[in-house]
PDB file of N, CA and C in Angstrom:
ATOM      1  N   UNK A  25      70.585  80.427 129.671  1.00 82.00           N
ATOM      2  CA  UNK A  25      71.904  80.032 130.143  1.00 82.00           C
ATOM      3  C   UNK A  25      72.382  78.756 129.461  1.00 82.00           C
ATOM      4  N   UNK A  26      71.648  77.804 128.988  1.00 88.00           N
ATOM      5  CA  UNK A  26      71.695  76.677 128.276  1.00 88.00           C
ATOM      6  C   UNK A  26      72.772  77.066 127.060  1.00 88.00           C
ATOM      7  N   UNK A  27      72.676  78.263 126.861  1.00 88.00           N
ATOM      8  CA  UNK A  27      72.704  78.095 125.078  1.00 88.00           C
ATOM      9  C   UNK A  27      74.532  78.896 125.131  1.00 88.00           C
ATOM     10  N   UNK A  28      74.935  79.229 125.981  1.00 88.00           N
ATOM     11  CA  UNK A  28      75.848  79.810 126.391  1.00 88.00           C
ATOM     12  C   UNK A  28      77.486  79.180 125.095  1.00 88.00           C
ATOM     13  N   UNK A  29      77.123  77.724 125.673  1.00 88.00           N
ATOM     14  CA  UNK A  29      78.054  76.782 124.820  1.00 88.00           C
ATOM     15  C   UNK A  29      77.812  77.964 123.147  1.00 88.00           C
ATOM     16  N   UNK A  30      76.511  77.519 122.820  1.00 90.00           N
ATOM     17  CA  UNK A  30      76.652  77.542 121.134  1.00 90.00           C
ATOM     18  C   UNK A  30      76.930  79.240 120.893  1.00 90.00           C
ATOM     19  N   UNK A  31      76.656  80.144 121.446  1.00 87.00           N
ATOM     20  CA  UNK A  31      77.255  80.987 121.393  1.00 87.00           C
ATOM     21  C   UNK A  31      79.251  80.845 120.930  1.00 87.00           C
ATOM     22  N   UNK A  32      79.791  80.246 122.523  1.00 86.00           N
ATOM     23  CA  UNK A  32      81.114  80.305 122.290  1.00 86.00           C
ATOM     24  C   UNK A  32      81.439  79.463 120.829  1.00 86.00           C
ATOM     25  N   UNK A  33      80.495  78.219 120.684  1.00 89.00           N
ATOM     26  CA  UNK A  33      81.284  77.487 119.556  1.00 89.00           C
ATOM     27  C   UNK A  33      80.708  78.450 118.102  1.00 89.00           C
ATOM     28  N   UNK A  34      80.439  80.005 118.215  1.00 91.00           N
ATOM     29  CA  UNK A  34      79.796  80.357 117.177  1.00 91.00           C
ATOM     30  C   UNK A  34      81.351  80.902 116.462  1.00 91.00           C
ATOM     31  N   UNK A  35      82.073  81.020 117.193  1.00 91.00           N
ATOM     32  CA  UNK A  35      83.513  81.715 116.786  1.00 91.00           C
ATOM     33  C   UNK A  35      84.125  80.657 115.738  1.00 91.00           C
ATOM     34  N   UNK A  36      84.275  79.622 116.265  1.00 93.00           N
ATOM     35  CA  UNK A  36      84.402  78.356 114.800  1.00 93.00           C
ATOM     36  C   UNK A  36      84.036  78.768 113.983  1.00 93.00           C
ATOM     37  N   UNK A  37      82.705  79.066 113.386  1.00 93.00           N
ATOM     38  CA  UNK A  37      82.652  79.781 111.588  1.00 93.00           C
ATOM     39  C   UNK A  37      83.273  80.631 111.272  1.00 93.00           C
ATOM     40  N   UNK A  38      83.546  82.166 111.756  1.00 94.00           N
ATOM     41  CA  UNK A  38      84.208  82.895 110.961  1.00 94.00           C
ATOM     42  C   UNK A  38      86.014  82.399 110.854  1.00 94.00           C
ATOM     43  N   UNK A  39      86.444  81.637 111.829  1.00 94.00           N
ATOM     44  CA  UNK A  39      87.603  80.819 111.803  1.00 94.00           C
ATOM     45  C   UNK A  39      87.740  79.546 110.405  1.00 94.00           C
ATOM     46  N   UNK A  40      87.109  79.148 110.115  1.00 95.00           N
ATOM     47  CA  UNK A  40      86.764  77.916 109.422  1.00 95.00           C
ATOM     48  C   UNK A  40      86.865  78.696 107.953  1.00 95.00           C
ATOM     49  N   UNK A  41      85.877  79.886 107.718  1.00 96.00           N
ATOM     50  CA  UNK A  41      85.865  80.153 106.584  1.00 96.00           C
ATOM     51  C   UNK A  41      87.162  81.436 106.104  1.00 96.00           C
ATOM     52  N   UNK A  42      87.744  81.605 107.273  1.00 95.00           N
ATOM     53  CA  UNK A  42      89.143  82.153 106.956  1.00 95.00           C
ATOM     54  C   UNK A  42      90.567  80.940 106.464  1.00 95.00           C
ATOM     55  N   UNK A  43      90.336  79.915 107.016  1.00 95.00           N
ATOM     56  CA  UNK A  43      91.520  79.048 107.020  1.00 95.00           C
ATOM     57  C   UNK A  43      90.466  78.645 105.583  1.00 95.00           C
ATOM     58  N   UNK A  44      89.801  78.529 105.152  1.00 96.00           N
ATOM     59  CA  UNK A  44      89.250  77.620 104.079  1.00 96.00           C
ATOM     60  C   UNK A  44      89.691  78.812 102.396  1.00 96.00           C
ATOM     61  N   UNK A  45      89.335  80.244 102.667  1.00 96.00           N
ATOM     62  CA  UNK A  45      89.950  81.091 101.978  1.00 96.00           C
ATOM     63  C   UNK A  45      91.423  81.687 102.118  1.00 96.00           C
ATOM     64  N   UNK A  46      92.335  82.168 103.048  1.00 93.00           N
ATOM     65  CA  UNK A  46      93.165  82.124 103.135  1.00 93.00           C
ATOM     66  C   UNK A  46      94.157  81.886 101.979  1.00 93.00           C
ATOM     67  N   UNK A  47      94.028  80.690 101.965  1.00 91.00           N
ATOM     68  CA  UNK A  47      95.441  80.035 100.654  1.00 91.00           C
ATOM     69  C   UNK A  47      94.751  80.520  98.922  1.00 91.00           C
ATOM     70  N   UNK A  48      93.640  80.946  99.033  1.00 91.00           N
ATOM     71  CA  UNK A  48      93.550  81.482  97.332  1.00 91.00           C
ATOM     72  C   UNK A  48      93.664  82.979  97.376  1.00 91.00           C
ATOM     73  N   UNK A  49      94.054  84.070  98.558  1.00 87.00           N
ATOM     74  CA  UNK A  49      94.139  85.357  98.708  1.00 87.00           C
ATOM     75  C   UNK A  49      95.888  85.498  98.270  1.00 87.00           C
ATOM     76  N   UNK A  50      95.903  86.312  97.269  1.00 83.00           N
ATOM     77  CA  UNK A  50      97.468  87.054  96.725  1.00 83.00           C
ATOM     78  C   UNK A  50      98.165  87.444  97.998  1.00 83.00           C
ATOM     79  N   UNK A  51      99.592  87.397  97.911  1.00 88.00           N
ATOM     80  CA  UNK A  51     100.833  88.110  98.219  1.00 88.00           C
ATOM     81  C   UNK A  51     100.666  89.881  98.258  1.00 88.00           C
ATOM     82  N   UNK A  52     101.008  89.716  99.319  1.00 92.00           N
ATOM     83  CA  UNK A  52     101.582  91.419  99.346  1.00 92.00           C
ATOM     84  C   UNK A  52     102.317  92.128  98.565  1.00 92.00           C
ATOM     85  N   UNK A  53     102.416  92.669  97.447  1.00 93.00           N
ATOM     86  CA  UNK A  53     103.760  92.600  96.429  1.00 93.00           C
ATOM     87  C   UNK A  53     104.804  93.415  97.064  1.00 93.00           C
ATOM     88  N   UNK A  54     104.502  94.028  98.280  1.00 92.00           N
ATOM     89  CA  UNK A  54     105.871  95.042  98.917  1.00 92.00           C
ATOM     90  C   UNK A  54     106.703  93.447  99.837  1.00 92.00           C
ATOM     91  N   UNK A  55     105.818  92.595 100.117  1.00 93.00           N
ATOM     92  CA  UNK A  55     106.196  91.414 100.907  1.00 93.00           C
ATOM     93  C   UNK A  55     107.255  90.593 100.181  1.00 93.00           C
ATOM     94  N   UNK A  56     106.393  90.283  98.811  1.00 93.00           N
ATOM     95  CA  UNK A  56     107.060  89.498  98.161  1.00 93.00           C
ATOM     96  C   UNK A  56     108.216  90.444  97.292  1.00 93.00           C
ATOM     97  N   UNK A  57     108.415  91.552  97.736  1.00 92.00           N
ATOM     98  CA  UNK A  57     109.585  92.004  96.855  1.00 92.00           C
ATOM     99  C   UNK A  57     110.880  92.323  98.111  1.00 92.00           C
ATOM    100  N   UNK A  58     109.913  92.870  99.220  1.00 91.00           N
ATOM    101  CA  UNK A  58     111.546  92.833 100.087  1.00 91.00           C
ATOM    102  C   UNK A  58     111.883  92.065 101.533  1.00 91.00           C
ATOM    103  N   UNK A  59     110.800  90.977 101.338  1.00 91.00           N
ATOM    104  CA  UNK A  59     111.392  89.784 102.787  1.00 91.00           C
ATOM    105  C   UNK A  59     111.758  88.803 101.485  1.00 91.00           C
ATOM    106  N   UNK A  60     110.813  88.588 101.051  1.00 93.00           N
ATOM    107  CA  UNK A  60     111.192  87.193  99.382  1.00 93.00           C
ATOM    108  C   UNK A  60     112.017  87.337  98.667  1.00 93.00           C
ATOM    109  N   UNK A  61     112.378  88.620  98.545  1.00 90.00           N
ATOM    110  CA  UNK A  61     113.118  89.267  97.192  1.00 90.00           C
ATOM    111  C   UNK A  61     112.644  87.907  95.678  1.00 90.00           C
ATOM    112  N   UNK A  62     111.069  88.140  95.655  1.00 92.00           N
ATOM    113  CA  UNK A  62     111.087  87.649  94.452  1.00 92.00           C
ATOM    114  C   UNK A  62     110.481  88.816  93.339  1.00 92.00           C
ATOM    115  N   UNK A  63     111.153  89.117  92.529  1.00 91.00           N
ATOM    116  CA  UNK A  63     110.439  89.814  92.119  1.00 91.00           C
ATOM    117  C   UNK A  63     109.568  90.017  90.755  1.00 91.00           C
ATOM    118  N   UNK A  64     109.772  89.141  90.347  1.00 93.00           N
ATOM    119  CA  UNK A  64     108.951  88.215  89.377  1.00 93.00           C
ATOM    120  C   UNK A  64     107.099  88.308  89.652  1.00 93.00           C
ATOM    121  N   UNK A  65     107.247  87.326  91.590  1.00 93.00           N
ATOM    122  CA  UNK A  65     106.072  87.557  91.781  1.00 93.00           C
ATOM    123  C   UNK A  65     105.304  88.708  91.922  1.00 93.00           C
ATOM    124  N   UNK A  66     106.107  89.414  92.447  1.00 92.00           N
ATOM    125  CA  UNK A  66     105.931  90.673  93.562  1.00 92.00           C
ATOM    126  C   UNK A  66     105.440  91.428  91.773  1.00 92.00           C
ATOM    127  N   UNK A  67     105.849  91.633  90.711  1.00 93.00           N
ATOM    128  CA  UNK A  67     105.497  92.001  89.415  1.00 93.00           C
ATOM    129  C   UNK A  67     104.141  91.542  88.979  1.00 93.00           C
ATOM    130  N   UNK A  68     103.799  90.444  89.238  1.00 92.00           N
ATOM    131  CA  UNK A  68     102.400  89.793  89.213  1.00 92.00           C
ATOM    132  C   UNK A  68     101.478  89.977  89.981  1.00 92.00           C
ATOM    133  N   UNK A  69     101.540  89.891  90.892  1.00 92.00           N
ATOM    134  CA  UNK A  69     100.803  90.560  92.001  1.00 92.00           C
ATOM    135  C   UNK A  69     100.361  92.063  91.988  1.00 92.00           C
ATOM    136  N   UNK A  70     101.647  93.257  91.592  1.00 92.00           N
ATOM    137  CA  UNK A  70     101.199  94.181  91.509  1.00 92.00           C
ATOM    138  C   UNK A  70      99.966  94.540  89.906  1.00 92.00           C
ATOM    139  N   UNK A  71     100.558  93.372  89.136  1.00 93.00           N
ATOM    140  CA  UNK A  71      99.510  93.680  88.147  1.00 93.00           C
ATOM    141  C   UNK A  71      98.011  93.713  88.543  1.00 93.00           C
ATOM    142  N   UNK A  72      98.146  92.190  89.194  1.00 89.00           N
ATOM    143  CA  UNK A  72      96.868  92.103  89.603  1.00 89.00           C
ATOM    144  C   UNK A  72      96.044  92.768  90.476  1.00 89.00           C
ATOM    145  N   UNK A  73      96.556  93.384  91.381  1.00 89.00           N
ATOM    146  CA  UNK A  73      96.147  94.631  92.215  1.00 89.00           C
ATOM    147  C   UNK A  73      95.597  95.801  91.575  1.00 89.00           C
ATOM    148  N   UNK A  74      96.677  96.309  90.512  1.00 91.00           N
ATOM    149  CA  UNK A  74      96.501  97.514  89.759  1.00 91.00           C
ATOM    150  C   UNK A  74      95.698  97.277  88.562  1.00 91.00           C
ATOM    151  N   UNK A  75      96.035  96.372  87.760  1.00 92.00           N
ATOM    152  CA  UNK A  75      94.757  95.816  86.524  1.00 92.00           C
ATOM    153  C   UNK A  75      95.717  96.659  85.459  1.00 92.00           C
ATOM    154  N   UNK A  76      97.372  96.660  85.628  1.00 92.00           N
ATOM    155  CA  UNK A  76      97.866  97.093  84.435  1.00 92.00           C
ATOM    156  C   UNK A  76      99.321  96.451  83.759  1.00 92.00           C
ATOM    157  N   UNK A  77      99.203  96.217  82.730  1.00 93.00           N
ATOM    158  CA  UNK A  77     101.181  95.614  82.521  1.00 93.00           C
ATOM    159  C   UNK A  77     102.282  96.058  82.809  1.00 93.00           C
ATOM    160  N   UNK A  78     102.531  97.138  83.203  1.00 94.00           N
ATOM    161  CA  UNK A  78     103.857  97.756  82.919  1.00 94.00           C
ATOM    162  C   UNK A  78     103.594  98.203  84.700  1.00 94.00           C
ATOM    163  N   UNK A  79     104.577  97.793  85.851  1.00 92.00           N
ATOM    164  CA  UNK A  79     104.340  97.956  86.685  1.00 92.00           C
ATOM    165  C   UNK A  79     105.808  98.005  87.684  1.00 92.00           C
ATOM    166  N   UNK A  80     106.264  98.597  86.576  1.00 93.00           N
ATOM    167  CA  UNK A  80     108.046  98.875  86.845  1.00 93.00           C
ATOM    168  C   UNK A  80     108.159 100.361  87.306  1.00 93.00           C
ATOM    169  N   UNK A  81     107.472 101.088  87.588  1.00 94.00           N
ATOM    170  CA  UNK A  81     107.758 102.254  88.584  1.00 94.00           C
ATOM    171  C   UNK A  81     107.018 101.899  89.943  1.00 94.00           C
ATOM    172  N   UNK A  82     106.313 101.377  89.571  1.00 93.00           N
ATOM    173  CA  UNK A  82     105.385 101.013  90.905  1.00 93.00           C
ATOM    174  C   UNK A  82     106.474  99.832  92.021  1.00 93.00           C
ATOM    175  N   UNK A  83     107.438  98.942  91.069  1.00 94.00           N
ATOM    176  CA  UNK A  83     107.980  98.171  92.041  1.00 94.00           C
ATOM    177  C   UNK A  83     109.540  98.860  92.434  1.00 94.00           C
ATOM    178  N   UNK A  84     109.791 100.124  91.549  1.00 94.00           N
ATOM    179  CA  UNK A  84     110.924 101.142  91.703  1.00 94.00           C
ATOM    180  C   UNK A  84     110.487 101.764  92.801  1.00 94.00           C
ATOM    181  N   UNK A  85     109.200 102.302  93.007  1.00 94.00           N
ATOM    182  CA  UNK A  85     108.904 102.511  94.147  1.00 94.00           C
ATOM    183  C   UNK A  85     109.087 102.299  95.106  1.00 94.00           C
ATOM    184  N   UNK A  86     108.817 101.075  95.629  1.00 93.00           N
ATOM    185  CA  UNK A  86     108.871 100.109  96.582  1.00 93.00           C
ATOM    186  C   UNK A  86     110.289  99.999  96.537  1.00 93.00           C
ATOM    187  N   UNK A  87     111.338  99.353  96.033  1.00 93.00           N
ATOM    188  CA  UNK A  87     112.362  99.596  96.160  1.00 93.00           C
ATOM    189  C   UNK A  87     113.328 101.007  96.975  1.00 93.00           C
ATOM    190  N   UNK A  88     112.783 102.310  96.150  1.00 93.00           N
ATOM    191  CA  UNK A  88     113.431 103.439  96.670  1.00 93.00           C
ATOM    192  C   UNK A  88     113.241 103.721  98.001  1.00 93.00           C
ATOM    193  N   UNK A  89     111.602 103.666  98.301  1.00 91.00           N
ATOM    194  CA  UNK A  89     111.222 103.196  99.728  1.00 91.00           C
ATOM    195  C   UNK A  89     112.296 102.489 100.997  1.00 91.00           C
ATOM    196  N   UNK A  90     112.182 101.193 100.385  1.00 90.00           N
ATOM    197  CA  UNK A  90     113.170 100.670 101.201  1.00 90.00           C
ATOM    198  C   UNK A  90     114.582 101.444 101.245  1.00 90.00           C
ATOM    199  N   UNK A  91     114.874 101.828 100.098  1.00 90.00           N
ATOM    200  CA  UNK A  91     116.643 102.311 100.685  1.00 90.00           C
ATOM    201  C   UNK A  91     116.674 103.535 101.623  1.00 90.00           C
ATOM    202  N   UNK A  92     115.245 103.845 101.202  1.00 88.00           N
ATOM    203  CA  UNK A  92     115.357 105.629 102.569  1.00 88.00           C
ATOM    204  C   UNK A  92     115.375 104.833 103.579  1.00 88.00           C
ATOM    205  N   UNK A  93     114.655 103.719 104.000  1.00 86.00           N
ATOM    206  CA  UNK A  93     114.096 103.371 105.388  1.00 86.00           C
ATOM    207  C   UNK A  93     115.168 102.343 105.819  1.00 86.00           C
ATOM    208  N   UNK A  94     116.022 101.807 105.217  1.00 87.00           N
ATOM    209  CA  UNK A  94     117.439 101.018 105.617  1.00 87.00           C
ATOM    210  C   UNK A  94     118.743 102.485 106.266  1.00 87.00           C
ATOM    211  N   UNK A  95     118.164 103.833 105.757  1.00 84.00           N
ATOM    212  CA  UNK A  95     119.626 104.724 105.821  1.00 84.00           C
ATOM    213  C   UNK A  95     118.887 105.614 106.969  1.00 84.00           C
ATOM    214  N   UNK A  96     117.724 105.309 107.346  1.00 83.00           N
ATOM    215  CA  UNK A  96     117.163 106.081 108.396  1.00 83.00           C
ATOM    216  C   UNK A  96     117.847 105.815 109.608  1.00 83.00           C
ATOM    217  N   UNK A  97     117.952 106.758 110.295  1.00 84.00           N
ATOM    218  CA  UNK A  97     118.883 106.699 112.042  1.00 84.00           C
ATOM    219  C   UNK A  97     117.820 106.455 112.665  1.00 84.00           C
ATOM    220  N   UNK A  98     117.526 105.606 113.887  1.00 86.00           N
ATOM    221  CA  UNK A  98     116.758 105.387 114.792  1.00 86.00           C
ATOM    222  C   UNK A  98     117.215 105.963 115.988  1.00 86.00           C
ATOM    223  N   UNK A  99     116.140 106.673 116.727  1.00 85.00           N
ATOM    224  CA  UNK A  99     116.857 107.584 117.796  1.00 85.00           C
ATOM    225  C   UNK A  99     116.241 106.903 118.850  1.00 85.00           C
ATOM    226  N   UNK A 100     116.667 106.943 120.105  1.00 89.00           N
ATOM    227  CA  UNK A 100     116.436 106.297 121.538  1.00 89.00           C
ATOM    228  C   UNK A 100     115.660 107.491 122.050  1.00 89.00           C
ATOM    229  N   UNK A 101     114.872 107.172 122.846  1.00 85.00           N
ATOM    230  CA  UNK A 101     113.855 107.693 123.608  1.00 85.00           C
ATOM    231  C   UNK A 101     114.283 108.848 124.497  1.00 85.00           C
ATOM    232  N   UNK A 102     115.688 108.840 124.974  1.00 88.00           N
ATOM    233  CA  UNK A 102     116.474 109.967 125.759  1.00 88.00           C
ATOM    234  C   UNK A 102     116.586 111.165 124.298  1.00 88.00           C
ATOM    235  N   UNK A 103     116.917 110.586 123.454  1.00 89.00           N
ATOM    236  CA  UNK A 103     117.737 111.793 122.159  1.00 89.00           C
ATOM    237  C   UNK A 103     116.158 112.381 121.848  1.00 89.00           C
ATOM    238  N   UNK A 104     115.289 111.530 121.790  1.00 85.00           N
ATOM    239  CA  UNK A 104     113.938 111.988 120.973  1.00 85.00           C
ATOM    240  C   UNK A 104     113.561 113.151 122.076  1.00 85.00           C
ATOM    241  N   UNK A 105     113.489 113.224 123.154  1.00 84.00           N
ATOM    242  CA  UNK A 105     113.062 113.960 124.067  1.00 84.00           C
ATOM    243  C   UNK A 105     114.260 115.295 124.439  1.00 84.00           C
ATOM    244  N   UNK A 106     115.590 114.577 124.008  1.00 87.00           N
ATOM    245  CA  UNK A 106     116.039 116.012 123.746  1.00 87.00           C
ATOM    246  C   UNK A 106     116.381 116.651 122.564  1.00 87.00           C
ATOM    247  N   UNK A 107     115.736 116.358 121.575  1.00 88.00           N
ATOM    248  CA  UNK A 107     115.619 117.152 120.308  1.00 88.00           C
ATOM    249  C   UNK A 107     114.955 118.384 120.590  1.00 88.00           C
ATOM    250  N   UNK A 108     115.279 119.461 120.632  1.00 90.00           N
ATOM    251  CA  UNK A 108     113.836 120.847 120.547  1.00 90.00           C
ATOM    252  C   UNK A 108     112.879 120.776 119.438  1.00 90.00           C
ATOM    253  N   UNK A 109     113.040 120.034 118.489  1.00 89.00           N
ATOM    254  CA  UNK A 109     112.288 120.905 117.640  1.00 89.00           C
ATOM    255  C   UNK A 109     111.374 119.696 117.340  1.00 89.00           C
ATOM    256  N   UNK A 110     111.241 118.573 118.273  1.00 89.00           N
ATOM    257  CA  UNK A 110     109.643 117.280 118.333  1.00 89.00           C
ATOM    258  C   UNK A 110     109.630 117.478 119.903  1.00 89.00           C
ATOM    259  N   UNK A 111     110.142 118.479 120.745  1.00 87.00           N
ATOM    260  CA  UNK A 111     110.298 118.123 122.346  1.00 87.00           C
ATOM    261  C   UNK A 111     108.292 117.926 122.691  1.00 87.00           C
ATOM    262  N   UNK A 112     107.879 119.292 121.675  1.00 89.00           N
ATOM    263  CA  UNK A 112     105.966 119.825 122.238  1.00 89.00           C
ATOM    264  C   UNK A 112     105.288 118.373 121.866  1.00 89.00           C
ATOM    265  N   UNK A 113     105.969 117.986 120.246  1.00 92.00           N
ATOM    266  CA  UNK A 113     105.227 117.016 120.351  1.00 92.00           C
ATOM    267  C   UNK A 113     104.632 115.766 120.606  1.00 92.00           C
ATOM    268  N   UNK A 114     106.124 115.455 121.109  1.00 90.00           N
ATOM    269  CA  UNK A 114     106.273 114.246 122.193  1.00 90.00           C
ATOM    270  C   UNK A 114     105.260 114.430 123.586  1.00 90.00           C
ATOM    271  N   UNK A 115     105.483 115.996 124.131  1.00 90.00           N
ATOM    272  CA  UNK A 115     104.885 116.158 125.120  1.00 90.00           C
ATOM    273  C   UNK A 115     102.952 115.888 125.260  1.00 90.00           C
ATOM    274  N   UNK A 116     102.797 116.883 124.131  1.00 93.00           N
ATOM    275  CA  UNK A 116     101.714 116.224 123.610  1.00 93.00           C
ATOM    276  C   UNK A 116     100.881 115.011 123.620  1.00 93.00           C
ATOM    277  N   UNK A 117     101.589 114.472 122.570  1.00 93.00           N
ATOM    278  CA  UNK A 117     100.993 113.190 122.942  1.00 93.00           C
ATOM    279  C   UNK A 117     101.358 111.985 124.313  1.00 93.00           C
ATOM    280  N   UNK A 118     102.373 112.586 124.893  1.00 91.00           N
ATOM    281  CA  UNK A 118     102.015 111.820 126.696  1.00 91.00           C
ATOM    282  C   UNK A 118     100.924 112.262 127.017  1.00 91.00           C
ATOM    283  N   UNK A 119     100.591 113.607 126.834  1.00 93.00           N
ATOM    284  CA  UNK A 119      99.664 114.272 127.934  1.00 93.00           C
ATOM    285  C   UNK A 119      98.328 113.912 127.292  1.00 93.00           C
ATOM    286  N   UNK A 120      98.439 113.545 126.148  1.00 92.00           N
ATOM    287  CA  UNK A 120      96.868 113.145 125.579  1.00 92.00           C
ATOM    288  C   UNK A 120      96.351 112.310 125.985  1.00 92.00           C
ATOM    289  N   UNK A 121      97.354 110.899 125.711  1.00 90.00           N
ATOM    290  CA  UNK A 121      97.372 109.684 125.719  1.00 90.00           C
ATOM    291  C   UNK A 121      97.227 109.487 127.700  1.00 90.00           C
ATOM    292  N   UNK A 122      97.534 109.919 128.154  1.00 89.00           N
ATOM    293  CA  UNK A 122      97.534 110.538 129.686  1.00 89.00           C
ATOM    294  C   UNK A 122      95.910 110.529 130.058  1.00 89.00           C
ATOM    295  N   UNK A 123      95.655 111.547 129.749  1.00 89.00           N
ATOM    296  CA  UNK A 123      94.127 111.789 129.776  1.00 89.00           C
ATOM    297  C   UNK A 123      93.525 111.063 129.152  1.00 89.00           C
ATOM    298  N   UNK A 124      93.582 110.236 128.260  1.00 86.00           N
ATOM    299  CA  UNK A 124      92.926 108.850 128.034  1.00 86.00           C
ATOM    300  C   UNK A 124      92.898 108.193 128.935  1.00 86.00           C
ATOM    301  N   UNK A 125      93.633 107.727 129.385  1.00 85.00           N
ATOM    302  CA  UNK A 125      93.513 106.470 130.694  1.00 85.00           C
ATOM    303  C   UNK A 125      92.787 106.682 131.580  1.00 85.00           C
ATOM    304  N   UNK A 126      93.213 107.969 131.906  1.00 86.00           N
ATOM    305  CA  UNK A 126      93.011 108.651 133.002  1.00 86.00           C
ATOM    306  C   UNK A 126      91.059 108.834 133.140  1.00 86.00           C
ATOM    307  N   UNK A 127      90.219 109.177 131.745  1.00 85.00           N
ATOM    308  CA  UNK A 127      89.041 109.941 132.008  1.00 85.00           C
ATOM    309  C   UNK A 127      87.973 108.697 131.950  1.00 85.00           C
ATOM    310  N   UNK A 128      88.550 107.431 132.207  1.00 77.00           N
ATOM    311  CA  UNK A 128      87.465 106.290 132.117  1.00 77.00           C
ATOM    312  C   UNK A 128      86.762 106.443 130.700  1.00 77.00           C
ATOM    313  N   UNK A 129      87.163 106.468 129.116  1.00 72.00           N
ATOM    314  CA  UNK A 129      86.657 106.335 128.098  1.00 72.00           C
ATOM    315  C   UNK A 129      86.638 104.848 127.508  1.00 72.00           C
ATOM    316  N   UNK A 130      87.902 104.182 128.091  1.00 66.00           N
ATOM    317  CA  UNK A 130      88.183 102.856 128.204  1.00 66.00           C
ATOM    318  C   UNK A 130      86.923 101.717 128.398  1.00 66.00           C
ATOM    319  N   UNK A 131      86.419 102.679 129.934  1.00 67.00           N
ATOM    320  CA  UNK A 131      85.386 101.821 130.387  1.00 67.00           C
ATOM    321  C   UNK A 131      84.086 101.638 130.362  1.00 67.00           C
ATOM    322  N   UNK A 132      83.899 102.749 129.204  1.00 60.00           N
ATOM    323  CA  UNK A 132      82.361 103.085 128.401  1.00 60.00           C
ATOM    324  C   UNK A 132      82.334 101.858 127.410  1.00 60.00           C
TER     325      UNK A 132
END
């Protein structure tokens, strides 16, 4: 029971050696190309990820990406449930996710 403390203060190391690495770990290049819009970096980064020069479809990518997902409709939880043709699979996964809670797997 003594030792209880050094246990809790054992969480300090893997904390310590995250904040100590942290600042030399790269950019996200999808990060740095569409919250930063830099794309310079976001070009460097993907090199370095990929290990190649020419990395102008790869950030066209990422780009085209974003314009589907800016023109996408977001539907409310009433419309999603009356769509027919996701109605099973909505249902589905309540009733799964249902029986999760429900069968004490939680508490194993």
């Amino acid at each position: 029971e003594s030792r209880w403390p050094y246990l809790f203060g054992m969480i300090i190391v893997p904390s310590l050696i995250q904040v100590v690495i942290l600042p030399f770990l790269p950019e996200s290049p999808r990060y740095l190309l569409l919250e930063k819009h830099d794309t310079s970096r976001a070009e460097k980064a993907f090199q370095t990820f990929l290990g190649k020069e020419d990395v102008s479809r790869e950030v066209e990518e990422v780009l085209s990406e974003s314009r589907v997902q800016r023109n996408t409709k977001l539907v409310s939880v009433l419309q999603l449930l009356r769509t027919r043709a996701v109605r099973w699979q909505v249902f589905t996964v309540v009733v799964t996710m249902g029986c999760y809670q429900l069968c004490g797997l939680n508490a194993v």
